[in-house]
């Protein structure tokens, strides 16, 4: 009898469900719980359904919580509870666990009671998590920031190693020059730097002889001059090792304080993870929570779960209903029409409901769990017991009788009493079904026997359903209630393309009616073949037209992107022309003011002729102003100039400043702007025509004046920047100090981004710039630089 879980899983492929859930569990604890506790009932079943639906909604969020854990932390926690200490790798696993638990606690206020009731019970580990983040790297190594002493100790150790290596290299070169070495290299013996010194010279340098070559001609000596440097390295390494052990011991003590609480939280995490896996199933396949009603099965638009997990497409939904007194459903129809799929889908619905997994259907009504699921499916032959297929099948049917009095049992039988002479087989099938009808279990069976179909129509304790010809897409694989279906084996043989001689010889053994039906089927087959050929030709033409349409759509999209790109470029060019026009108008206004003063003086000194000359100058200035106002995109749009050479004056598109090209480095140019060097791409530069020698003197005087004014020129593309947002005050001061050192080294201005927020970082920045050890000038950022959230600073040499 196939009543235990393993045999039912094999016949109904329920192991696919187990594998799918295990793959979608994120922790070893969740996978273990899914395997250990599959079926539940009562309040726990209700909680599982609610939790699965809640997780389905949570997983739809933009940033759902991540539960991913690879390592099992239980051995490490047990070790801590026995007063043991953890290494960096184990502490890193604990950190990942604490991060998951902290993320789950944040779900408490925004989740259903089935989840929030669990997450609210989790402990608070923020302090321990923060300490581990500051101490442990992703690979389990201790960070320099793990303590105030570890970083400096490691720096001293590394410096000692470098000095030791440099001294060994220097000594190697010296002794090689003097001819004392067998070969020019430095090697190690017992973690000591040694030199391959000729045997005749090995006593000349003092120190320690650690090894010798097989020939005895070479001795590996650590000269006395290396001993002190080597001792310094070992002392530094011992100091680092001692500090690392101290840190690991302290971190282990911190985690040990929470070891008991963490062990309890792992059980909660296992429940949450298994709930999440069931929620993934519900979200992926649009599951619904079933309602429970005694003596009734109603499956509306049930998508066979086994086909969903096998990625079969398309999946045709199944509609099935049984209600007392009709507790037996007999499904008939042609081979390959979907009878077995409907039968197994009903069994899967019971299994999903018993595990608390929402069922992929529109509506589901089932008896209340616990269930007894019995499946009589497949070949029951057993050579070891000399059982034939039919005898094994009868044994399985006999075992199914043990469940027929249970009102919460479901018995599914594929091809009842098949595998023997049809008359006797149909009689045995009817006998079993009538016996099942005297019990309270639900039974779903498939058959090809006509007497069994007639029994389903005549007995009020039974119902019938049928599948139809699967070649008709309107009815393929659908289940039609209260119908019986024909098997049509000859039709199936023709569909499968059996040899013509087989079909023709079988025709001779048919009665006249079936022979005429066979001839009609063959004629239909020929017509369908012709229609299929026409359909393939039409499909080919349709694909060709679709490909051409796709090409045209791609060309249209490229054209639209080109137009959009041109519009953006024109907009940028217009903005730059507006800026250029404003600059020229400003220059002309300044020129007018200067001319006005000059004309007044000339009128006072030289009379009417000077006044006429002044009026003429005013007219020229007015003409210049009109010309500047008439600047348009057609004659002033900035264009890239590939002919820029060293020594040319160029304008920076990003800020409008003018500089001189010093040299080219690949695709970048080095430009001198107001005494500072900038590395810019050629695309960011525009060549500026050299000014004619008869330019108005006033313009150059104004330029000279502007050069004398103390300014800080910063461009978005080249200026160094320091982002302090999110830091504490002492952290910000340390980074500002390093940033000012960098600005001093590169000799250019930079931006310190502190944001607006509460103003604490801005105050810290300004206090340090004002009272710190650096001589700096600074100002608030312009609107294009970040306004109040940015301070622009330069270090005075």
PDB file of C-alpha atoms in Angstrom, residues 1-2 7 376-397 418-419:
ATOM      1  CA  UNK A   1       0.000   0.000   0.000  1.00  0.00           C
ATOM      2  CA  UNK A   2       1.304   3.434  -0.932  1.00  0.00           C
ATOM      3  CA  UNK A   7       5.661   6.483  -1.515  1.00  0.00           C
ATOM      4  CA  UNK A 376      -2.689   4.320  -6.390  1.00  0.00           C
ATOM      5  CA  UNK A 377      -0.687   5.455  -9.389  1.00  0.00           C
ATOM      6  CA  UNK A 378       1.847   3.867 -11.696  1.00  0.00           C
ATOM      7  CA  UNK A 379       3.262   0.372 -12.116  1.00  0.00           C
ATOM      8  CA  UNK A 380       2.831  -1.736  -8.955  1.00  0.00           C
ATOM      9  CA  UNK A 381       4.716  -4.799 -10.226  1.00  0.00           C
ATOM     10  CA  UNK A 382       7.220  -6.380  -7.811  1.00  0.00           C
ATOM     11  CA  UNK A 383       9.536  -9.068  -9.210  1.00  0.00           C
ATOM     12  CA  UNK A 384      10.830  -9.956  -5.741  1.00  0.00           C
ATOM     13  CA  UNK A 385       7.340 -11.069  -4.645  1.00  0.00           C
ATOM     14  CA  UNK A 386       6.362 -12.451  -8.068  1.00  0.00           C
ATOM     15  CA  UNK A 387       3.719  -9.743  -8.393  1.00  0.00           C
ATOM     16  CA  UNK A 388       2.484  -8.813 -11.841  1.00  0.00           C
ATOM     17  CA  UNK A 389       1.407  -5.286 -12.663  1.00  0.00           C
ATOM     18  CA  UNK A 390      -2.226  -6.175 -12.144  1.00  0.00           C
ATOM     19  CA  UNK A 391      -1.699  -8.108  -8.939  1.00  0.00           C
ATOM     20  CA  UNK A 392       0.361  -5.282  -7.519  1.00  0.00           C
ATOM     21  CA  UNK A 393      -2.386  -2.858  -8.517  1.00  0.00           C
ATOM     22  CA  UNK A 394      -5.000  -4.967  -6.738  1.00  0.00           C
ATOM     23  CA  UNK A 395      -2.842  -4.994  -3.621  1.00  0.00           C
ATOM     24  CA  UNK A 396      -2.646  -1.202  -3.680  1.00  0.00           C
ATOM     25  CA  UNK A 397      -6.445  -0.960  -4.087  1.00  0.00           C
ATOM     26  CA  UNK A 418      -6.397  -1.691 -15.574  1.00  0.00           C
ATOM     27  CA  UNK A 419      -3.834  -4.148 -16.905  1.00  0.00           C
TER      28      UNK A 419
END
